[in-house]
Amino acid sequence: MIGWKSATLGLVGAMSLAVTLTNAQEMTITSPGYTDDGAVMAPTGYREWVFIGTPLTPNALNGGEAPFPEFHNVYVEPSAYAHFKNTGEWANGTQIAKELVLIRQGDDCDETNGSCGEVSGQGYFQGEFAGLELTVKDTDRFADEPGGWVYYSFGHHAPPYAETAEAFPTESCNACHEASADTDFVFTQFYPVLRAVQEGN
Amino acid sequence: MIGWKSATLGLVGAMSLAVTLTNAQEMTITSPGYTDDGAVMAPTGYREWVFIGTPLTPNALNGGEAPFPEFHNVYVEPSAYAHFKNTGEWANGTQIAKELVLIRQGDDCDETNGSCGEVSGQGYFQGEFAGLELTVKDTDRFADEPGGWVYYSFGHHAPPYAETAEAFPTESCNACHEASADTDFVFTQFYPVLRAVQEGN
């Protein structure tokens, strides 16, 4: 398993290389580890990857049954982010992690919308971690999956999460993600950091 | 001005040092630059700093006048984060950036709570960047400020932001931040990444 420090060193190397590279495909991507039977190894250090955005769909606004009732903090592994920044494309080996975070239960919580009050006002604040998911792109390893992306969950509960995970069946995640096929199955419209990179600002 | 790559290299160095250091105060912190007349230089590369959480207090839930109606994406400069991770304390030179992000206006937006509909449900999704703020701790440079923290804004509008900023008057930000004096003026309770570091998980 390649940990956080190696990933960061990889990013520094990639960023330096980008100055002189003519073929960006040569950039090194830190792909996940896999077990002998093909399960993926859980990412480590992902809270120090590059954060790209956090959608929030509270249960209270979705008939009590939101697909993701928590904040989802989404992070891109640094070498994959550097590649995207340089090329606008997701390389094979790209890892995008999504950590679920419960809405903090503060004062005067409102059942109609799920918000609570804190010193800065009524709204939504991040409480406890509640789950970890990962998507990986690899058109060689996962040649039959749409865009080469597979999706994993390391548990929908408080840490510690599972150390390995099996891929979800294709249809279970692509039922939604196929809506973003035009942007290589990543919901770029919800991630301002990615849009800024694409627009060069 | 010390840019993103240097900051990352600094972090790698700090992380390596942490293995053998007996006095964590020796860790190198990447502090901001200042102009000759004392204005702070805007951070660069802060979207690649360590994300710690994103509060959201929509205008619609705050009588139309929330102090911060946008998402606020909060990031800690990597060397300061490494120091906090190792010691539980904010070092002199610590930089914490807050980027404001408008709520994306999707389908079926609800005026009573400010949420909108997207493929994953009704809720709040990050739209366009709308402002950049920074807080810096330095008990030497800002000896008269509570905890040594000063607060800056580089503009409450779309990028590009201002390149420098003057500190806010003490009372304008500490009116709220004094509520977090017990946690060195950082609202740790809203930042699960910081709480996890404190709790060692």
Short mmCIF file of C-alpha atoms in Angstrom, two decimals:
data_model
loop_
_atom_site.label_atom_id
_atom_site.label_comp_id
_atom_site.label_asym_id
_atom_site.label_seq_id
_atom_site.Cartn_x
_atom_site.Cartn_y
_atom_site.Cartn_z
CA MET A 1 0.00 0.00 0.00
CA ILE A 2 1.44 3.34 -1.00
CA GLY A 3 0.69 5.90 1.70
CA TRP A 4 0.20 9.61 1.91
CA LYS A 5 3.81 10.75 1.84
CA SER A 6 4.62 8.82 -1.29
CA ALA A 7 1.56 10.27 -2.98
CA THR A 8 2.66 13.79 -2.13
CA LEU A 9 6.18 13.16 -3.33
CA GLY A 10 4.66 11.79 -6.52
CA LEU A 11 2.69 14.99 -6.93
CA VAL A 12 5.73 17.18 -6.45
CA GLY A 13 7.54 15.12 -9.05
CA ALA A 14 4.63 15.35 -11.43
CA MET A 15 4.33 19.10 -10.99
CA SER A 16 8.02 19.57 -11.71
CA LEU A 17 7.86 17.33 -14.74
CA ALA A 18 4.89 19.23 -16.12
CA VAL A 19 7.14 22.15 -16.96
CA THR A 20 9.06 20.23 -19.59
CA LEU A 21 6.82 17.33 -20.54
CA THR A 22 5.52 17.26 -24.05
CA ASN A 23 3.54 14.08 -23.49
CA ALA A 24 1.50 14.46 -20.30
CA GLN A 25 0.64 10.77 -20.37
CA GLU A 26 4.11 10.13 -18.95
CA MET A 27 3.08 11.61 -15.60
CA THR A 28 3.08 9.03 -12.82
CA ILE A 29 -0.31 8.24 -11.29
CA THR A 30 -0.54 6.67 -7.84
CA SER A 31 -3.10 3.92 -8.40
CA PRO A 32 -4.67 1.92 -5.54
CA GLY A 33 -3.40 -1.40 -4.27
CA TYR A 34 -5.36 -4.59 -4.90
CA THR A 35 -5.49 -7.89 -3.05
CA ASP A 36 -4.66 -11.14 -4.81
CA ASP A 37 -8.37 -11.80 -5.32
CA GLY A 38 -8.97 -8.36 -6.87
CA ALA A 39 -10.44 -6.40 -3.95
CA VAL A 40 -9.21 -2.81 -3.72
CA MET A 41 -7.20 -1.58 -0.73
CA ALA A 42 -8.78 1.31 1.17
CA PRO A 43 -7.06 4.65 0.55
CA THR A 44 -4.95 6.10 3.34
CA GLY A 45 -4.31 9.76 3.95
CA TYR A 46 -7.20 10.74 1.67
CA ARG A 47 -8.15 13.65 3.96
CA GLU A 48 -4.91 15.22 2.75
CA TRP A 49 -5.77 14.70 -0.93
CA VAL A 50 -7.16 17.58 -3.00
CA PHE A 51 -10.69 18.47 -1.90
CA ILE A 52 -12.99 19.31 -4.83
CA GLY A 53 -16.43 19.92 -3.28
CA THR A 54 -19.13 18.69 -0.92
CA PRO A 55 -22.74 18.14 -1.99
CA LEU A 56 -25.39 17.95 0.74
CA THR A 57 -28.82 16.36 0.30
CA PRO A 58 -30.47 16.19 3.75
CA ASN A 59 -32.99 13.44 4.47
CA ALA A 60 -35.48 16.10 5.56
CA LEU A 61 -35.53 17.53 2.01
CA ASN A 62 -35.86 14.10 0.37
CA GLY A 63 -38.88 12.47 1.98
CA GLY A 64 -36.68 11.03 4.73
CA GLU A 65 -34.79 8.83 2.29
CA ALA A 66 -32.00 10.72 0.55
CA PRO A 67 -29.53 8.48 -1.32
CA PHE A 68 -26.76 10.34 0.53
CA PRO A 69 -28.23 12.14 3.56
CA GLU A 70 -24.84 13.33 4.81
CA PHE A 71 -22.34 15.86 3.53
CA HIS A 72 -20.09 14.09 1.03
CA ASN A 73 -16.56 15.45 1.10
CA VAL A 74 -14.93 14.53 -2.20
CA TYR A 75 -11.17 14.30 -2.68
CA VAL A 76 -8.92 13.49 -5.65
CA GLU A 77 -5.61 11.67 -5.14
CA PRO A 78 -2.90 14.32 -5.76
CA SER A 79 -1.11 12.76 -8.73
CA ALA A 80 -4.44 12.19 -10.52
CA TYR A 81 -5.41 15.78 -9.75
CA ALA A 82 -2.12 17.06 -11.15
CA HIS A 83 -2.74 15.07 -14.31
CA PHE A 84 -6.28 16.46 -14.62
CA LYS A 85 -4.96 19.96 -14.04
CA ASN A 86 -2.43 19.54 -16.83
CA THR A 87 -4.52 17.65 -19.36
CA GLY A 88 -8.21 18.05 -18.45
CA GLU A 89 -8.51 14.26 -18.44
CA TRP A 90 -8.75 11.53 -15.81
CA ALA A 91 -5.83 9.15 -16.13
CA ASN A 92 -5.90 5.41 -15.56
CA GLY A 93 -5.25 4.86 -11.86
CA THR A 94 -7.22 7.96 -10.80
CA GLN A 95 -8.68 7.62 -7.31
CA ILE A 96 -11.54 9.82 -6.10
CA ALA A 97 -12.61 9.32 -2.47
CA LYS A 98 -15.91 10.38 -0.93
CA GLU A 99 -16.18 10.57 2.85
CA LEU A 100 -19.69 10.88 4.29
CA VAL A 101 -20.14 13.26 7.23
CA LEU A 102 -23.26 13.49 9.39
CA ILE A 103 -25.00 16.84 9.80
CA ARG A 104 -24.00 18.09 13.26
CA GLN A 105 -26.95 18.24 15.65
CA GLY A 106 -26.64 21.69 17.22
CA ASP A 107 -29.29 23.91 18.78
CA ASP A 108 -32.82 24.41 17.48
CA CYS A 109 -32.71 21.77 14.78
CA ASP A 110 -35.51 22.15 12.24
CA GLU A 111 -37.26 18.92 11.27
CA THR A 112 -38.59 20.36 8.03
CA ASN A 113 -35.15 20.93 6.51
CA GLY A 114 -32.64 19.22 8.83
CA SER A 115 -30.70 22.40 9.66
CA CYS A 116 -29.49 23.39 13.13
CA GLY A 117 -28.36 26.61 14.78
CA GLU A 118 -24.76 27.54 15.62
CA VAL A 119 -22.92 30.80 16.35
CA SER A 120 -22.75 31.77 12.67
CA GLY A 121 -26.44 31.10 12.02
CA GLN A 122 -28.98 28.44 11.09
CA GLY A 123 -27.65 25.88 8.68
CA TYR A 124 -25.63 22.73 8.19
CA PHE A 125 -22.35 21.99 9.95
CA GLN A 126 -20.16 18.90 9.65
CA GLY A 127 -20.52 16.46 12.53
CA GLU A 128 -19.08 12.94 12.66
CA PHE A 129 -17.59 10.86 9.86
CA ALA A 130 -20.03 8.21 8.67
CA GLY A 131 -18.65 6.34 5.69
CA LEU A 132 -16.01 6.07 2.99
CA GLU A 133 -16.36 5.34 -0.70
CA LEU A 134 -13.92 5.29 -3.60
CA THR A 135 -14.09 5.34 -7.35
CA VAL A 136 -11.16 4.25 -9.51
CA LYS A 137 -10.67 4.68 -13.26
CA ASP A 138 -8.71 2.04 -15.11
CA THR A 139 -9.71 1.25 -18.67
CA ASP A 140 -7.25 -1.67 -18.74
CA ARG A 141 -8.18 -3.37 -15.47
CA PHE A 142 -11.90 -2.55 -15.75
CA ALA A 143 -12.28 -2.62 -19.52
CA ASP A 144 -15.95 -3.65 -19.35
CA GLU A 145 -17.06 -0.83 -17.02
CA PRO A 146 -18.44 2.47 -18.38
CA GLY A 147 -15.46 4.79 -18.79
CA GLY A 148 -13.34 2.24 -16.92
CA TRP A 149 -14.71 3.47 -13.57
CA VAL A 150 -15.52 1.17 -10.66
CA TYR A 151 -17.09 2.12 -7.32
CA TYR A 152 -16.37 0.81 -3.84
CA SER A 153 -17.63 1.30 -0.29
CA PHE A 154 -15.55 0.69 2.83
CA GLY A 155 -18.61 0.95 5.06
CA HIS A 156 -21.46 3.34 5.78
CA HIS A 157 -20.73 3.86 9.47
CA ALA A 158 -18.26 5.61 11.77
CA PRO A 159 -14.53 4.84 11.35
CA PRO A 160 -12.66 2.58 11.34
CA TYR A 161 -13.71 1.58 7.86
CA ALA A 162 -13.02 -1.71 6.10
CA GLU A 163 -9.49 -2.23 4.77
CA THR A 164 -10.60 -3.68 1.45
CA ALA A 165 -13.71 -3.62 -0.71
CA GLU A 166 -15.22 -5.44 -3.66
CA ALA A 167 -16.52 -3.41 -6.58
CA PHE A 168 -20.23 -2.61 -6.75
CA PRO A 169 -22.14 -4.15 -9.65
CA THR A 170 -21.96 -1.88 -12.70
CA GLU A 171 -25.62 -0.87 -12.64
CA SER A 172 -25.80 0.16 -8.97
CA CYS A 173 -23.65 3.29 -9.31
CA ASN A 174 -23.90 3.95 -13.02
CA ALA A 175 -27.65 4.35 -12.73
CA CYS A 176 -26.75 7.86 -11.56
CA HIS A 177 -23.23 8.32 -12.88
CA GLU A 178 -24.22 7.69 -16.49
CA ALA A 179 -25.82 11.16 -16.30
CA SER A 180 -22.26 12.53 -16.25
CA ALA A 181 -20.94 10.42 -19.14
CA ASP A 182 -20.14 13.61 -21.09
CA THR A 183 -17.63 14.60 -18.39
CA ASP A 184 -16.09 11.12 -18.07
CA PHE A 185 -18.59 10.04 -15.38
CA VAL A 186 -17.45 12.71 -12.89
CA PHE A 187 -20.10 15.25 -11.85
CA THR A 188 -17.81 18.17 -12.70
CA GLN A 189 -20.71 20.63 -12.42
CA PHE A 190 -20.81 20.07 -8.64
CA TYR A 191 -17.07 20.53 -8.09
CA PRO A 192 -15.97 24.15 -8.44
CA VAL A 193 -12.30 23.25 -7.94
CA LEU A 194 -12.40 21.05 -11.06
CA ARG A 195 -14.29 23.66 -13.07
CA ALA A 196 -11.74 26.32 -12.09
CA VAL A 197 -8.90 24.08 -13.24
CA GLN A 198 -10.63 23.51 -16.56
CA GLU A 199 -11.17 27.24 -17.01
CA GLY A 200 -7.62 28.07 -15.97
CA ASN A 201 -8.44 30.22 -12.95
CA MET B 1 5.68 34.99 -1.89
CA ILE B 2 6.15 31.32 -1.22
CA GLY B 3 3.90 29.34 -3.55
CA TRP B 4 2.17 26.02 -3.46
CA LYS B 5 5.05 23.76 -4.43
CA SER B 6 7.32 25.15 -1.77
CA ALA B 7 4.60 24.71 0.81
CA THR B 8 4.22 21.08 -0.15
CA LEU B 9 7.93 20.48 -0.04
CA GLY B 10 7.93 22.09 3.39
CA LEU B 11 5.25 19.67 4.52
CA VAL B 12 7.14 16.66 3.26
CA GLY B 13 10.17 17.88 5.17
CA ALA B 14 8.12 18.46 8.29
CA MET B 15 6.50 15.05 8.10
CA SER B 16 9.88 13.39 7.75
CA LEU B 17 11.31 15.36 10.62
CA ALA B 18 8.40 14.40 12.85
CA VAL B 19 9.71 10.88 13.10
CA THR B 20 12.79 11.89 15.02
CA LEU B 21 11.95 15.29 16.49
CA THR B 22 11.74 15.54 20.23
CA ASN B 23 10.80 19.22 20.13
CA ALA B 24 7.95 19.70 17.66
CA GLN B 25 8.44 23.46 17.83
CA GLU B 26 11.38 22.99 15.48
CA MET B 27 9.02 22.11 12.64
CA THR B 28 9.08 24.68 9.85
CA ILE B 29 5.84 26.58 9.29
CA THR B 30 5.19 28.31 5.97
CA SER B 31 3.92 31.71 7.07
CA PRO B 32 2.36 34.24 4.68
CA GLY B 33 4.23 37.02 2.95
CA TYR B 34 3.69 40.65 3.93
CA THR B 35 4.15 43.88 2.03
CA ASP B 36 6.44 46.61 3.37
CA ASP B 37 3.43 48.40 4.85
CA GLY B 38 2.18 45.30 6.65
CA ALA B 39 -0.57 44.05 4.35
CA VAL B 40 -0.69 40.28 3.95
CA MET B 41 -0.11 38.60 0.60
CA ALA B 42 -3.01 36.47 -0.66
CA PRO B 43 -2.37 32.73 -0.38
CA THR B 44 -1.71 30.81 -3.58
CA GLY B 45 -2.50 27.17 -4.16
CA TYR B 46 -4.81 27.08 -1.13
CA ARG B 47 -7.24 24.75 -2.94
CA GLU B 48 -4.49 22.16 -2.60
CA TRP B 49 -4.09 22.77 1.15
CA VAL B 50 -5.71 20.39 3.67
CA PHE B 51 -9.50 20.74 3.64
CA ILE B 52 -11.04 20.57 7.11
CA GLY B 53 -14.77 21.19 6.63
CA THR B 54 -17.45 23.34 5.04
CA PRO B 55 -20.24 25.01 7.03
CA LEU B 56 -23.33 26.17 5.14
CA THR B 57 -25.81 28.78 6.43
CA PRO B 58 -28.18 29.64 3.56
CA ASN B 59 -29.75 33.10 3.44
CA ALA B 60 -33.18 31.45 3.22
CA LEU B 61 -32.71 29.94 6.70
CA ASN B 62 -31.43 33.21 8.20
CA GLY B 63 -34.06 35.80 7.42
CA GLY B 64 -32.39 36.59 4.11
CA GLU B 65 -29.28 37.93 5.81
CA ALA B 66 -26.89 35.13 6.80
CA PRO B 67 -23.42 36.37 7.82
CA PHE B 68 -22.02 33.79 5.36
CA PRO B 69 -24.79 32.73 2.95
CA GLU B 70 -22.45 30.55 0.87
CA PHE B 71 -20.66 27.28 1.51
CA HIS B 72 -17.37 28.10 3.20
CA ASN B 73 -14.64 25.67 2.22
CA VAL B 74 -11.96 25.84 4.91
CA TYR B 75 -8.35 24.81 4.31
CA VAL B 76 -5.24 24.70 6.49
CA GLU B 77 -1.79 25.36 5.01
CA PRO B 78 -0.02 21.96 4.97
CA SER B 79 2.92 22.70 7.27
CA ALA B 80 0.60 24.25 9.89
CA TYR B 81 -1.68 21.21 9.56
CA ALA B 82 1.28 18.86 10.06
CA HIS B 83 2.24 20.79 13.18
CA PHE B 84 -1.33 20.62 14.52
CA LYS B 85 -1.43 16.91 13.76
CA ASN B 86 1.76 16.34 15.72
CA THR B 87 1.19 18.69 18.65
CA GLY B 88 -2.54 19.55 18.81
CA GLU B 89 -1.58 23.24 18.71
CA TRP B 90 -1.63 26.01 16.13
CA ALA B 91 1.89 27.29 15.51
CA ASN B 92 2.89 30.86 14.80
CA GLY B 93 2.63 31.36 11.04
CA THR B 94 -0.45 29.13 10.72
CA GLN B 95 -2.64 30.08 7.76
CA ILE B 96 -6.28 28.99 7.49
CA ALA B 97 -8.09 29.99 4.28
CA LYS B 98 -11.83 30.13 3.76
CA GLU B 99 -13.19 30.21 0.22
CA LEU B 100 -16.85 31.15 -0.18
CA VAL B 101 -18.86 29.18 -2.77
CA LEU B 102 -22.35 30.09 -3.97
CA ILE B 103 -25.12 27.51 -3.73
CA ARG B 104 -25.60 26.17 -7.25
CA GLN B 105 -28.97 27.11 -8.73
CA GLY B 106 -30.24 23.81 -10.14
CA ASP B 107 -33.80 22.66 -10.80
CA ASP B 108 -36.81 23.28 -8.56
CA CYS B 109 -35.08 25.61 -6.14
CA ASP B 110 -37.04 26.06 -2.90
CA GLU B 111 -37.30 29.64 -1.65
CA THR B 112 -38.07 28.56 1.91
CA ASN B 113 -34.72 26.83 2.44
CA GLY B 114 -32.53 27.73 -0.57
CA SER B 115 -32.05 24.14 -1.73
CA CYS B 116 -32.24 22.96 -5.35
CA GLY B 117 -32.73 19.63 -7.10
CA GLU B 118 -30.01 17.61 -8.85
CA VAL B 119 -29.61 13.98 -9.92
CA SER B 120 -28.78 12.83 -6.38
CA GLY B 121 -31.71 14.65 -4.76
CA GLN B 122 -32.87 17.94 -3.30
CA GLY B 123 -30.16 19.81 -1.47
CA TYR B 124 -27.18 22.09 -1.72
CA PHE B 125 -24.45 21.81 -4.35
CA GLN B 126 -21.40 23.98 -4.81
CA GLY B 127 -21.72 26.56 -7.61
CA GLU B 128 -19.30 29.41 -8.29
CA PHE B 129 -16.49 30.76 -6.11
CA ALA B 130 -17.53 34.00 -4.42
CA GLY B 131 -14.82 35.17 -2.02
CA LEU B 132 -11.59 34.43 -0.19
CA GLU B 133 -10.66 35.06 3.43
CA LEU B 134 -7.64 34.18 5.52
CA THR B 135 -6.76 34.01 9.19
CA VAL B 136 -3.16 33.97 10.40
CA LYS B 137 -1.84 33.22 13.87
CA ASP B 138 1.33 34.99 14.98
CA THR B 139 1.67 35.91 18.63
CA ASP B 140 4.87 37.84 17.86
CA ARG B 141 3.68 39.91 14.91
CA PHE B 142 0.13 40.32 16.26
CA ALA B 143 0.85 40.35 19.99
CA ASP B 144 -2.18 42.52 20.78
CA GLU B 145 -4.74 40.32 18.99
CA PRO B 146 -6.69 37.60 20.83
CA GLY B 147 -4.65 34.42 20.51
CA GLY B 148 -2.43 36.21 18.01
CA TRP B 149 -5.00 35.68 15.23
CA VAL B 150 -5.78 38.24 12.55
CA TYR B 151 -8.44 38.02 9.83
CA TYR B 152 -8.31 39.19 6.22
CA SER B 153 -10.60 39.31 3.19
CA PHE B 154 -9.38 39.35 -0.41
CA GLY B 155 -12.85 40.22 -1.69
CA HIS B 156 -16.41 38.91 -1.50
CA HIS B 157 -16.92 38.36 -5.20
CA ALA B 158 -15.92 36.00 -8.01
CA PRO B 159 -12.17 35.50 -8.66
CA PRO B 160 -9.74 37.03 -9.30
CA TYR B 161 -9.41 38.15 -5.69
CA ALA B 162 -7.21 40.97 -4.36
CA GLU B 163 -3.49 40.23 -4.10
CA THR B 164 -3.10 41.79 -0.65
CA ALA B 165 -5.34 42.66 2.28
CA GLU B 166 -5.29 44.74 5.44
CA ALA B 167 -6.31 43.09 8.70
CA PHE B 168 -9.88 43.53 9.92
CA PRO B 169 -10.30 45.49 13.17
CA THR B 170 -10.03 43.14 16.15
CA GLU B 171 -13.67 43.37 17.15
CA SER B 172 -15.19 42.64 13.73
CA CYS B 173 -14.18 38.96 13.61
CA ASN B 174 -13.60 38.25 17.27
CA ALA B 175 -17.20 39.11 18.06
CA CYS B 176 -17.86 35.56 16.88
CA HIS B 177 -14.47 33.89 17.18
CA GLU B 178 -14.15 34.64 20.88
CA ALA B 179 -16.78 31.90 21.32
CA SER B 180 -14.03 29.45 20.34
CA ALA B 181 -11.34 30.86 22.66
CA ASP B 182 -11.12 27.50 24.45
CA THR B 183 -9.94 25.88 21.20
CA ASP B 184 -7.50 28.68 20.30
CA PHE B 185 -10.15 30.64 18.37
CA VAL B 186 -10.69 27.89 15.78
CA PHE B 187 -14.19 26.39 15.64
CA THR B 188 -12.85 22.85 15.95
CA GLN B 189 -16.33 21.48 16.60
CA PHE B 190 -17.30 22.24 12.98
CA TYR B 191 -14.23 20.60 11.44
CA PRO B 192 -14.31 16.80 11.64
CA VAL B 193 -10.85 16.50 10.11
CA LEU B 194 -9.35 18.44 13.02
CA ARG B 195 -11.34 16.50 15.60
CA ALA B 196 -10.19 13.20 14.09
CA VAL B 197 -6.57 14.33 14.28
CA GLN B 198 -7.03 15.28 17.93
CA GLU B 199 -8.60 11.92 18.68
CA GLY B 200 -5.96 10.02 16.72
CA ASN B 201 -8.25 8.39 14.19
#
